[in-house]
Amino acid sequence: MLTRGLLCSLALVAHAVGSPTSAHLPSKGKQHGATWGKEASGTWDKEASGTWGKKHGGKNHFKGHAYFGAANSSQDRAAAVKEAFQFAWDGYYQYAFPNDELHPISNSFSNSRNGWGASAADALSTALIMEIPEIVNEIVAYVPTIDWSVSYQDEPVSLFETTIRYLGGLISGYDLLTGPLSHLVNNTAYVPELLSQAANLANNLSYAFETPSGIPNNNLIFGNRSDDGSTTNGLATIGTLVLEWTRLSDLTGNDTYAQLTQKAESYLLNPQPAYNEPWDGLVGTNVALENGSFVDASGGWNGGDDSFYEYLIKVKALLFSEYRDRWIAAADSTIEHLASHPSSRPDLTFLAVYNNQTLDFTSEHLACFDGGNFILGGLVLNEQKYIDFGLKLVAACEDTYNQTLTGIGPEVFSWNASMVPADQQEFYDRAGFYITNSQYILRPEVLESFYYAYRATGDSKYQDWSWNGFVAINATCRTGSGFAEISDVNAANGGSFMDFQDSFFFAEVTKYSYLIHAEDAVWQVNNDGVNQYVFNTEAHPFKVAGTPI
Ligand SMILES: *[C@@H]1O[C@H](CO)[C@@H](O)[C@H](O)[C@H]1NC(C)=O
Ligand SMILES: *[C@@H]1O[C@H](CO)[C@@H](O)[C@H](O)[C@H]1NC(C)=O
Ligand SMILES: *[C@@H]1O[C@H](CO)[C@@H](O)[C@H](O)[C@H]1NC(C)=O
Ligand SMILES: *[C@@H]1O[C@H](CO)[C@@H](O)[C@H](O)[C@H]1NC(C)=O
Ligand SMILES: *[C@@H]1O[C@H](CO)[C@@H](O)[C@H](O)[C@H]1NC(C)=O
Ligand SMILES: *[C@@H]1O[C@H](CO)[C@@H](O)[C@H](O)[C@H]1NC(C)=O
Ligand SMILES: *[C@@H]1O[C@H](CO)[C@@H](O)[C@H](O)[C@H]1NC(C)=O
Ligand SMILES: *[C@@H]1O[C@H](CO)[C@@H](O)[C@H](O)[C@H]1NC(C)=O
Ligand SMILES: *[C@@H]1O[C@H](CO)[C@@H](O)[C@H](O)[C@H]1NC(C)=O
Ligand SMILES: CC(=O)N[C@H]1CO[C@H](CO)[C@@H](O)[C@@H]1O
């Protein structure tokens, strides 16, 4: 997934029902904006040092993670992932549907995505690919009942989150149900409703683009058709719309969706002023709504910026060479300037972030989609160097999983040798990073990149890494009626639970965990770079229009 913004402090993760903060809970990248950035950095430091000091006392014994995988066939593994998906769906359906998400410990729910049933929208394409008709039918029968004109408690509507989860989920469901999986729905009258509801939603969102430049405002107040008054929007939140809205134009014949998002994207492809593009293809983060200019020069592949780069190659896959050229520029500059090898583990490759040309050796779980995106770019462009570099990034993200006590990687980590906390020195010496935010909130990016690595190489090592990750998540996060976030990936049993199961668990974690073991199918990524489907940043597969890429 890409997308999203910064993590949430422990306080935020309380996810109180209907609390104002829960509405803003960023999923992926995004919202690097002033609010999140500040809040996040303040909290992280405190939290991380407090936690480490108390809980770890400088001792981090490495427990190897058992290779449960070795004895299991791909079919067994795929079936085990499907069982986990069904379990989580059953809990959601019993206690939360049609609200946005389940609270798996208290068996209650919340509406952090405007109350339109985010988990149902996000589960649809996974239920389809796993071929579970009962769940598919429950979701498609619900979709026509959604009223997009009313946001739960009139909370702001995020253009970005709404696009990747709801629009993405509905468009993907429509593509799969009018194509290879049409046998999974027993009332075909519901199928065209997926597309008309997607169009209704986009029509409601479209006033976001009514700004002087055409760069949309991300945060909309539907109740009075206004917005939050922001004067800027972020790179990922602007640059992660074009795949969904363009596909919607293809399917409906209404070109406006494509035009609005491609116009906004044009400012990102031709960035001004030049000094806010510190290296060719690598740009700043915040863009002025007034004139489309970048207002800073900091960025990287972390949340807030991530899926802009992701979509450059995915849109190329769909459509345009201009996007391809910008992806190549960003990828080449990344290899040259951002690739970084920890002093204690020079064999590992992480990506630094930057402010102008000054690097910061910090990365995060969100950024671990990068390996998969380099691999996809290498396949689509037939350039082995990007695949090779992507595989290095994948191996370093695997290291963030297999070095912790739970076998799950942390939310944020660093490798600045001069800043290693004393109680993590031993850990840094062994692992090549230290943990600055120890939560795991059911994110998919590491599993996503394993998927691309496996599809590109056919090397079963990546299936084993994915299986180990899935088994660890199943062992550590599964509780009550679903899967819960955990406070500390490097504590026995994950520290403590947080009572929240984000919708992307259905869209992404379970899907990528499943697909890596599943049989070939038209939606699978192919190692010859010719794909009939492309996965959006929420892991919803869309059909590629026209000639396969
Ligand atoms: C996978 O193998 C392990 C032992 O090797 C076994 O305990 C486990 O039940 C198997 N899982 C499945 C889903 O078959
Ligand atoms: C359609 O499928 C759902 C779930 O599988 C089932 O509950 C319902 O009875 C089915 N309806 C018809 C008309 O077959
Ligand atoms: C096409 O989409 C735009 C933008 O949402 C909308 O305003 C317009 O009504 C749509 N046109 C048709 C014919 O549906
Ligand atoms: C719209 O509603 C929001 C929240 O209800 C309020 O803060 C804002 O001032 C209103 N904006 C306009 C232009 O009326
Ligand atoms: C664009 O708008 C921003 C923010 O209002 C402003 O700082 C910048 O100077 C403007 N750039 C141009 C080229 O007008
Ligand atoms: C960015 O860094 C370059 C090289 O160090 C420097 O020449 C330039 O002035 C910096 N730009 C800004 C806007 O700080
Ligand atoms: C490492 O940390 C020091 C001290 O905070 C800071 O000055 C330096 O910029 C950091 N370097 C990197 C590459 O992160
Ligand atoms: C952990 O990941 C690294 C990096 O790829 C790999 O070399 C190592 O074998 C893995 N260790 C275990 C125990 O899985
Ligand atoms: C997942 O957890 C459940 C409940 O503890 C267990 O029954 C199941 O075997 C686990 N699956 C795997 C693959 O470990
Ligand atoms: C904010 C907004 O555009 N709301 C509209 C969403 O669509 C419904 C149905 O067309 C309208 O009634 C709302 O005004």
XYZ file of C-alpha atoms and ligand atoms in Angstrom:
689
model
C 0.000 0.000 0.000
C 1.113 2.693 -0.560
C 0.140 5.719 0.433
C 0.015 7.007 3.509
C 1.050 8.993 6.041
C 2.674 8.793 8.977
C 2.204 6.766 11.780
C 0.152 7.455 14.445
C 1.275 7.806 17.939
C 0.085 5.347 20.508
C -2.501 7.814 21.626
C -3.906 8.082 18.154
C -3.973 4.404 17.779
C -6.497 4.219 20.499
C -8.914 4.651 17.611
C -11.765 5.797 19.720
C -15.031 5.285 17.956
C -15.925 8.446 16.178
C -13.096 10.381 17.693
C -11.883 13.152 15.481
C -8.439 11.657 15.245
C -9.578 8.339 13.953
C -10.854 9.954 10.832
C -7.400 11.126 9.979
C -5.601 7.946 10.732
C -3.273 7.674 7.870
C -2.829 4.368 6.361
C 0.063 4.601 4.166
C 2.261 7.382 3.216
C 0.462 10.477 2.798
C -0.347 13.393 4.768
C 3.191 14.202 5.421
C 1.699 17.586 5.777
C 2.437 19.911 8.545
C 0.148 18.285 11.028
C 1.266 14.759 10.748
C 4.885 15.462 10.304
C 5.105 17.435 13.482
C 2.985 15.258 15.557
C 4.649 12.154 14.398
C 8.243 13.136 14.966
C 7.554 14.443 18.418
C 5.805 11.326 19.478
C 8.036 8.800 17.862
C 11.178 9.797 19.601
C 9.626 9.797 22.985
C 7.789 6.667 22.479
C 10.625 4.750 21.036
C 13.155 5.610 23.651
C 10.711 5.083 26.479
C 9.697 1.737 25.198
C 13.108 0.456 24.494
C 14.574 1.484 27.738
C 11.977 -0.253 29.799
C 11.189 -3.308 27.855
C 14.462 -4.374 26.409
C 17.162 -3.453 28.820
C 19.744 -3.795 26.112
C 19.147 -7.448 25.547
C 17.964 -8.658 22.236
C 18.480 -12.315 21.878
C 18.062 -13.405 18.357
C 15.684 -16.269 18.131
C 15.753 -17.760 14.684
C 12.346 -18.079 13.175
C 11.300 -21.587 12.507
C 10.792 -22.370 8.864
C 7.281 -23.699 9.201
C 7.298 -23.231 5.503
C 9.676 -25.950 4.559
C 7.188 -28.749 5.048
C 4.160 -27.088 3.479
C 3.095 -27.144 -0.115
C 2.032 -23.998 -1.922
C -1.544 -25.255 -1.847
C -1.414 -25.714 1.949
C -0.010 -22.249 2.380
C -2.555 -20.607 0.116
C -5.304 -22.452 1.987
C -3.925 -21.278 5.344
C -3.953 -17.649 4.181
C -7.496 -18.070 2.914
C -8.498 -19.428 6.316
C -7.076 -16.293 7.969
C -8.960 -14.037 5.536
C -12.214 -15.890 6.175
C -11.679 -15.671 9.940
C -11.103 -11.910 9.772
C -14.091 -11.421 7.469
C -16.372 -13.432 9.736
C -15.387 -11.263 12.705
C -15.886 -8.083 10.732
C -19.206 -9.274 9.319
C -20.525 -10.282 12.720
C -19.403 -7.271 14.740
C -18.682 -4.377 12.387
C -20.254 -4.653 8.925
C -21.177 -2.334 7.252
C -19.085 0.076 9.272
C -15.530 0.794 8.183
C -13.496 -1.444 10.427
C -13.574 -4.020 13.181
C -12.186 -3.577 16.663
C -11.138 -7.188 17.084
C -10.562 -7.186 20.826
C -13.704 -5.404 21.989
C -15.842 -6.811 19.141
C -16.924 -3.321 18.185
C -16.251 -1.021 15.252
C -15.371 2.436 14.031
C -15.745 4.584 10.923
C -12.379 6.121 10.167
C -13.102 6.162 6.393
C -16.383 8.113 6.364
C -18.618 5.176 7.206
C -19.081 3.701 3.724
C -17.907 0.211 4.653
C -14.176 0.491 3.911
C -13.400 -3.089 4.936
C -16.105 -4.427 2.650
C -14.831 -2.376 -0.302
C -11.266 -3.424 0.442
C -12.133 -7.115 0.885
C -13.957 -7.499 -2.431
C -11.035 -8.096 -4.791
C -9.358 -10.467 -2.317
C -12.555 -12.494 -1.832
C -12.772 -12.670 -5.626
C -9.219 -13.843 -6.139
C -9.589 -16.398 -3.329
C -12.884 -17.435 -4.941
C -15.128 -17.179 -1.890
C -18.589 -16.587 -3.422
C -20.410 -16.079 -0.108
C -18.256 -13.070 0.755
C -18.378 -11.723 -2.813
C -22.166 -11.853 -2.800
C -22.433 -10.179 0.597
C -20.283 -7.290 -0.601
C -21.823 -6.732 -4.026
C -25.315 -6.721 -2.520
C -24.200 -4.023 -0.088
C -22.517 -1.661 -2.585
C -25.723 -0.201 -4.145
C -26.880 0.853 -0.668
C -23.914 3.145 -0.010
C -24.816 6.836 0.211
C -21.709 8.770 -0.783
C -23.309 12.121 -0.109
C -23.147 11.669 3.674
C -19.825 11.303 5.488
C -19.960 9.745 8.957
C -20.218 12.612 11.470
C -19.376 14.920 8.564
C -15.727 14.035 8.997
C -13.398 15.155 6.201
C -13.199 12.926 3.170
C -9.666 12.155 2.002
C -9.571 12.233 -1.786
C -6.554 9.958 -1.744
C -7.766 7.345 0.733
C -11.218 7.302 -0.821
C -9.716 6.803 -4.258
C -7.364 3.960 -3.404
C -9.761 2.029 -1.153
C -13.309 2.661 -2.358
C -12.851 3.599 -6.004
C -10.051 1.064 -6.349
C -12.073 -1.696 -4.708
C -15.173 -1.086 -6.801
C -13.318 -0.737 -10.113
C -11.330 -3.894 -9.442
C -14.477 -5.787 -8.479
C -16.099 -4.613 -11.689
C -13.135 -5.644 -13.845
C -12.934 -9.096 -12.267
C -16.693 -9.724 -12.277
C -17.152 -8.652 -15.894
C -14.129 -10.769 -16.783
C -12.529 -13.910 -15.426
C -14.497 -14.269 -12.174
C -18.034 -13.595 -13.376
C -19.153 -16.991 -12.063
C -18.718 -15.827 -8.473
C -21.767 -13.586 -8.349
C -25.253 -15.073 -8.243
C -27.183 -11.874 -8.955
C -25.596 -10.271 -12.004
C -27.730 -7.144 -11.591
C -25.286 -6.066 -8.874
C -22.302 -5.997 -11.213
C -23.067 -2.772 -13.155
C -23.846 -1.140 -9.797
C -20.158 -1.462 -8.909
C -19.301 0.825 -11.806
C -22.173 3.251 -11.364
C -21.398 3.601 -7.653
C -17.738 4.228 -8.518
C -18.842 6.972 -10.913
C -21.223 8.440 -8.326
C -18.397 8.588 -5.825
C -15.972 10.179 -8.285
C -18.606 12.730 -9.246
C -18.962 13.669 -5.588
C -15.193 13.890 -5.130
C -14.542 15.844 -8.300
C -15.023 19.315 -6.835
C -11.677 18.741 -5.092
C -10.009 19.741 -8.372
C -11.703 23.141 -8.486
C -8.580 25.040 -7.404
C -6.634 27.713 -9.295
C -4.080 25.188 -10.536
C -6.192 22.059 -10.735
C -4.072 20.433 -8.005
C -6.837 18.965 -5.818
C -7.385 19.708 -2.179
C -7.144 16.346 -0.423
C -9.461 16.987 2.524
C -13.082 17.565 1.615
C -16.046 18.530 3.778
C -18.987 16.962 1.965
C -21.614 18.508 4.261
C -21.166 21.981 2.774
C -19.113 21.094 -0.310
C -16.032 22.810 1.061
C -12.580 21.735 2.146
C -10.184 22.099 5.061
C -8.623 25.299 3.707
C -5.220 23.765 2.950
C -3.053 25.759 0.575
C -0.944 22.731 -0.398
C -1.360 19.032 -1.107
C 1.252 16.273 -0.911
C 3.142 14.380 -3.587
C 1.600 10.985 -2.841
C -1.903 12.271 -2.293
C -1.825 14.103 -5.654
C 0.123 11.466 -7.526
C -1.865 8.377 -6.521
C -5.153 9.097 -8.265
C -4.402 8.797 -11.927
C -4.549 5.019 -12.247
C -7.997 4.729 -10.675
C -9.565 7.772 -12.334
C -8.158 6.917 -15.744
C -9.504 3.382 -15.524
C -12.858 4.862 -14.521
C -12.833 6.962 -17.694
C -11.998 3.893 -19.779
C -14.918 2.009 -18.284
C -17.532 4.780 -18.288
C -16.542 6.687 -21.405
C -16.495 9.907 -19.361
C -13.076 11.442 -20.018
C -13.356 14.019 -17.279
C -12.017 11.670 -14.583
C -8.827 11.053 -16.526
C -8.440 14.708 -17.483
C -8.763 16.005 -13.920
C -6.169 13.662 -12.474
C -3.783 13.853 -15.411
C -3.832 17.640 -15.257
C -2.900 17.498 -11.564
C -0.204 14.932 -12.305
C 1.268 17.182 -15.016
C 2.673 19.502 -12.328
C 4.454 16.542 -10.737
C 5.927 15.393 -14.034
C 7.242 18.896 -14.854
C 8.193 20.123 -11.389
C 8.808 23.813 -10.692
C 10.909 25.437 -9.387
C 13.991 23.453 -10.404
C 15.631 23.778 -6.970
C 12.879 21.664 -5.471
C 14.017 18.694 -7.562
C 17.304 17.959 -5.780
C 18.190 15.073 -8.086
C 16.751 14.301 -11.498
C 13.346 12.715 -10.952
C 13.444 13.038 -7.145
C 11.218 15.895 -6.068
C 9.886 17.667 -2.968
C 6.716 16.819 -1.075
C 4.254 19.726 -0.821
C 2.713 21.438 -3.838
C 0.835 24.772 -3.819
C -2.816 24.575 -4.883
C -2.565 28.108 -6.193
C -0.020 27.495 -8.956
C 1.256 23.893 -8.834
C 4.749 24.837 -7.582
C 6.644 22.647 -5.158
C 7.213 24.468 -1.877
C 9.958 22.234 -0.442
C 12.750 19.908 -1.536
C 12.442 17.060 0.939
C 11.303 13.600 0.034
C 12.226 10.020 -0.722
C 10.341 6.732 -0.933
C 8.766 7.000 2.525
C 5.139 7.706 3.385
C 3.941 10.998 1.956
C 5.894 10.520 -1.255
C 5.918 6.763 -1.850
C 3.082 5.976 -4.196
C 3.742 8.918 -6.524
C 6.852 7.024 -7.656
C 4.975 3.740 -7.532
C 2.329 5.003 -9.964
C 4.772 6.434 -12.506
C 5.671 2.950 -13.646
C 2.202 1.540 -13.151
C 0.678 4.257 -15.299
C 3.357 3.654 -17.880
C 2.249 0.092 -17.728
C -1.216 1.338 -18.557
C -0.518 4.247 -20.813
C 2.167 6.812 -21.158
C 5.850 7.078 -21.898
C 6.143 10.444 -20.156
C 5.464 8.753 -16.838
C 7.966 6.040 -17.707
C 10.712 8.582 -18.298
C 10.104 10.231 -14.932
C 10.171 6.839 -13.198
C 13.481 6.012 -14.864
C 14.945 9.359 -13.769
C 13.770 8.799 -10.187
C 14.990 5.203 -10.148
C 18.436 6.069 -11.517
C 18.845 8.960 -9.059
C 17.739 6.680 -6.241
C 20.355 4.059 -7.091
C 23.014 6.746 -7.363
C 22.130 8.966 -4.405
C 19.756 7.304 -1.935
C 21.039 3.724 -1.719
C 22.681 3.349 1.663
C 24.503 0.533 3.425
C 24.478 0.399 7.230
C 27.938 0.556 8.778
C 27.298 -2.631 10.756
C 25.769 -4.519 7.821
C 27.269 -3.248 4.567
C 25.593 -6.157 2.802
C 22.175 -4.493 3.252
C 20.689 -1.756 1.039
C 18.118 0.672 2.433
C 16.947 3.949 0.890
C 17.676 7.202 2.719
C 15.317 10.190 2.616
C 16.508 13.696 1.760
C 16.042 17.355 2.389
C 17.513 19.020 -0.654
C 20.733 17.016 -1.013
C 21.172 16.175 2.664
C 20.415 12.555 3.503
C 18.711 11.166 6.566
C 19.246 7.446 7.218
C 15.682 6.654 8.141
C 13.180 4.360 6.532
C 9.927 2.651 7.396
C 7.684 -0.289 6.746
C 5.752 1.801 4.217
C 8.878 2.297 2.114
C 9.382 -1.442 1.722
C 7.113 -1.401 -1.307
C 10.195 0.031 -3.058
C 11.789 -3.338 -3.835
C 8.625 -4.571 -5.512
C 8.263 -1.360 -7.486
C 11.851 -1.523 -8.776
C 11.243 -5.141 -9.774
C 8.027 -4.260 -11.590
C 9.836 -1.418 -13.370
C 12.637 -3.772 -14.379
C 10.145 -6.288 -15.761
C 8.066 -3.745 -17.642
C 11.121 -1.980 -19.073
C 13.120 -5.175 -19.547
C 16.020 -3.725 -17.541
C 17.725 -6.272 -15.304
C 19.546 -3.574 -13.289
C 16.283 -2.427 -11.715
C 15.310 -6.000 -10.864
C 18.709 -6.634 -9.282
C 18.508 -3.435 -7.248
C 14.920 -4.226 -6.245
C 15.981 -7.645 -4.976
C 18.578 -5.975 -2.735
C 15.896 -3.736 -1.263
C 13.684 -6.786 -0.749
C 16.442 -8.625 1.132
C 17.000 -5.664 3.460
C 13.280 -5.465 4.226
C 13.329 -9.201 4.963
C 16.116 -8.426 7.434
C 13.796 -6.023 9.282
C 11.422 -8.965 9.733
C 13.735 -11.799 10.546
C 15.820 -9.906 13.128
C 13.010 -9.114 15.563
C 11.594 -11.300 18.307
C 8.202 -11.586 16.609
C 9.552 -12.039 13.062
C 7.660 -8.892 11.990
C 9.314 -5.636 10.956
C 8.907 -2.284 12.711
C 7.001 0.800 11.581
C 10.080 3.086 11.469
C 13.792 2.304 11.652
C 17.136 4.033 11.189
C 20.798 3.218 10.609
C 22.604 6.451 11.510
C 25.671 5.031 13.276
C 26.106 8.141 15.404
C 22.558 7.963 16.778
C 22.213 4.332 17.846
C 20.472 4.186 21.249
C 22.745 2.498 23.783
C 20.206 -0.193 24.506
C 20.000 -1.062 20.820
C 23.721 -1.138 20.044
C 23.868 -4.905 20.109
C 20.756 -5.101 17.961
C 22.197 -2.573 15.467
C 25.463 -4.474 15.243
C 23.621 -7.637 14.298
C 20.619 -6.330 12.370
C 21.960 -3.225 10.574
C 19.183 -0.945 11.834
C 17.645 0.263 15.073
C 13.966 0.680 15.785
C 12.516 4.163 16.239
C 8.848 3.174 16.157
C 8.238 -0.416 17.153
C 4.594 -0.840 16.154
C 3.193 -3.124 13.476
C -0.189 -1.954 12.231
C -0.955 -4.733 9.738
C 0.906 -3.130 6.886
C 1.536 -5.088 3.678
C 4.577 -3.555 1.968
C 7.162 -6.178 2.864
C 4.852 -9.012 1.786
C 4.018 -7.041 -1.362
C 7.670 -6.841 -2.368
C 8.210 -10.562 -1.662
C 5.381 -11.171 -4.112
C 7.065 -9.222 -6.928
C 10.429 -10.833 -6.135
C 8.922 -14.284 -6.420
C 6.988 -13.539 -9.604
C 10.126 -12.086 -11.237
C 12.571 -14.813 -10.215
C 10.557 -17.925 -9.418
C 12.914 -18.399 -6.451
C 11.012 -20.235 -3.696
C 13.085 -18.387 -1.087
C 10.676 -15.501 -1.461
C 7.700 -17.764 -0.884
C 9.397 -18.949 2.304
C 10.033 -15.370 3.464
C 6.424 -14.474 2.787
C 5.160 -17.566 4.562
C 7.348 -16.846 7.574
C 5.984 -13.308 7.692
C 2.416 -14.499 7.412
C 2.889 -17.183 10.071
C 4.413 -14.564 12.400
C 1.526 -12.134 11.820
C -0.982 -14.921 12.330
C 0.750 -16.020 15.536
C 1.224 -12.528 16.975
C -1.665 -10.334 15.782
C -4.533 -12.807 15.626
C -6.839 -12.342 18.564
C -10.496 -12.256 19.440
C -12.525 -11.740 16.296
C -9.749 -10.660 13.939
C -6.220 -9.312 13.646
C -4.993 -6.492 15.884
C -2.134 -4.046 15.627
C 0.738 -4.627 18.061
C 2.840 -2.159 20.010
C 6.287 -3.751 19.770
C 7.608 -6.108 17.114
C 10.679 -6.771 19.210
C 8.906 -7.840 22.402
C 7.707 -11.317 23.168
C 4.149 -11.658 21.863
C 4.380 -8.221 20.254
C 4.043 -6.186 23.455
C 0.406 -5.191 23.662
C -2.506 -5.168 21.238
C -4.208 -2.094 19.832
C -7.894 -2.659 19.177
C -8.048 -1.884 15.449
C -8.021 -3.860 12.208
C -7.466 -1.516 9.294
C -9.301 -2.261 6.052
C -6.015 -2.739 4.208
C -5.490 -5.995 6.050
C -8.214 -7.403 3.763
C -7.072 -5.676 0.580
C -3.354 -6.193 0.875
C -1.848 -8.355 3.620
C -4.046 -11.332 2.907
C -3.973 -10.840 -0.860
C -0.202 -10.690 -1.297
C 0.284 -13.499 1.243
C -2.076 -15.617 -0.829
C -1.044 -14.702 -4.374
C 2.592 -15.684 -3.875
C 1.495 -19.279 -3.314
C -1.446 -19.296 -5.720
C -1.581 -20.732 -9.198
C -1.044 -18.661 -12.298
C -3.990 -16.514 -13.270
C -4.592 -13.539 -15.549
C -4.226 -11.092 -12.644
C -0.840 -12.427 -11.562
C 2.293 -10.381 -12.359
C 4.304 -12.100 -15.101
C 8.068 -12.294 -15.376
C 8.069 -11.350 -19.048
C 6.768 -7.884 -18.148
C 3.523 -8.421 -20.090
C 0.626 -8.114 -17.650
C -3.089 -8.009 -18.197
C -3.709 -6.443 -14.769
C -1.981 -3.799 -12.676
C -2.363 -3.581 -8.885
C -3.253 -0.189 -7.455
C -1.498 0.949 -4.290
C -4.189 -0.734 -2.200
C -3.555 -4.021 -4.085
C -6.736 -3.860 -6.126
C -6.015 -5.295 -9.598
C -7.375 -3.393 -12.610
C -7.467 -4.604 -16.144
C -4.985 -2.926 -18.418
C -6.926 -1.379 -21.276
C -5.828 -2.044 -24.819
C -2.614 -3.848 -25.572
C -1.224 -5.706 -22.577
C 1.856 -4.032 -21.160
C 2.873 -26.571 7.862
O 3.874 -27.422 8.390
C 3.981 -27.419 9.808
C 5.104 -28.327 10.228
O 6.079 -28.373 9.290
C 2.667 -27.867 10.422
O 2.748 -27.767 11.830
C 1.549 -26.992 9.924
O 0.319 -27.478 10.402
C 1.514 -26.974 8.404
N 0.500 -25.998 8.000
C -0.403 -26.250 7.078
C -1.339 -25.140 6.788
O -0.455 -27.291 6.481
C -26.520 -15.561 -3.381
O -25.393 -15.860 -2.594
C -25.549 -15.586 -1.225
C -24.214 -15.843 -0.562
O -23.538 -16.850 -1.193
C -26.666 -16.406 -0.652
O -26.836 -16.074 0.701
C -27.928 -16.105 -1.402
O -28.952 -16.945 -0.956
C -27.706 -16.323 -2.884
N -28.889 -15.878 -3.603
C -29.386 -16.562 -4.622
C -30.563 -15.966 -5.291
O -28.910 -17.616 -4.984
C -18.405 13.134 -16.089
O -17.683 13.312 -14.894
C -17.764 14.635 -14.351
C -16.812 14.728 -13.174
O -17.219 13.954 -12.102
C -19.189 14.957 -14.003
O -19.289 16.267 -13.521
C -20.083 14.795 -15.230
O -21.421 14.950 -14.849
C -19.883 13.422 -15.828
N -20.596 13.343 -17.076
C -21.509 12.432 -17.284
C -22.145 12.468 -18.619
O -21.832 11.596 -16.437
C -18.139 23.686 6.348
O -18.323 22.867 7.481
C -17.182 22.772 8.327
C -17.395 21.698 9.374
O -18.743 21.444 9.568
C -16.930 24.138 8.915
O -15.811 24.086 9.782
C -16.647 25.094 7.797
O -16.472 26.392 8.299
C -17.769 25.106 6.762
N -17.285 25.838 5.599
C -18.047 26.657 4.916
C -17.430 27.329 3.730
O -19.202 26.868 5.230
C 3.236 29.574 -6.079
O 2.509 29.657 -4.863
C 3.325 29.538 -3.705
C 2.416 29.428 -2.511
O 1.421 30.388 -2.573
C 4.261 30.712 -3.655
O 5.101 30.588 -2.509
C 5.132 30.706 -4.901
O 5.943 31.826 -4.918
C 4.273 30.690 -6.158
N 5.154 30.449 -7.285
C 4.998 31.130 -8.407
C 5.956 30.770 -9.513
O 4.155 31.988 -8.549
C 20.303 22.620 -2.346
O 21.611 22.086 -2.289
C 22.455 22.568 -3.321
C 23.760 21.785 -3.271
O 24.192 21.636 -1.959
C 22.665 24.060 -3.107
O 23.488 24.571 -4.140
C 21.306 24.743 -3.157
O 21.454 26.106 -2.848
C 20.349 24.127 -2.176
N 19.044 24.684 -2.444
C 18.245 25.157 -1.485
C 16.916 25.679 -1.944
O 18.559 25.130 -0.321
C 22.972 11.373 11.782
O 22.643 12.004 12.995
C 23.318 13.250 13.178
C 23.005 13.743 14.582
O 21.625 13.942 14.722
C 22.835 14.222 12.123
O 23.502 15.454 12.261
C 23.172 13.650 10.777
O 22.621 14.488 9.784
C 22.552 12.273 10.618
N 23.013 11.720 9.376
C 22.267 10.941 8.625
C 22.850 10.558 7.318
O 21.152 10.511 8.948
C 17.229 -13.044 7.164
O 17.303 -12.270 5.993
C 18.585 -12.195 5.460
C 18.566 -11.162 4.374
O 18.136 -11.683 3.198
C 18.988 -13.572 5.009
O 20.278 -13.541 4.477
C 18.946 -14.515 6.186
O 19.176 -15.816 5.745
C 17.613 -14.477 6.879
N 17.677 -15.232 8.111
C 16.693 -16.025 8.507
C 16.890 -16.700 9.810
O 15.681 -16.153 7.863
C -3.202 -19.179 12.397
O -3.702 -19.076 13.705
C -4.766 -19.975 13.984
C -5.284 -19.657 15.368
O -4.253 -19.677 16.262
C -4.266 -21.407 13.833
O -5.328 -22.299 14.057
C -3.704 -21.616 12.445
O -3.121 -22.902 12.325
C -2.640 -20.590 12.171
N -2.164 -20.716 10.805
C -0.878 -20.872 10.516
C -0.550 -21.034 9.080
O 0.004 -20.842 11.365
C -20.370 16.970 -1.903
C -21.240 16.511 -3.020
O -20.951 16.706 -4.168
N -22.320 15.857 -2.665
C -23.274 15.309 -3.637
C -23.018 13.824 -3.826
O -23.969 13.286 -4.719
C -25.289 13.409 -4.268
C -26.185 12.676 -5.229
O -25.918 13.069 -6.531
C -25.655 14.875 -4.104
O -26.951 14.996 -3.572
C -24.668 15.544 -3.163
O -24.892 16.918 -3.106
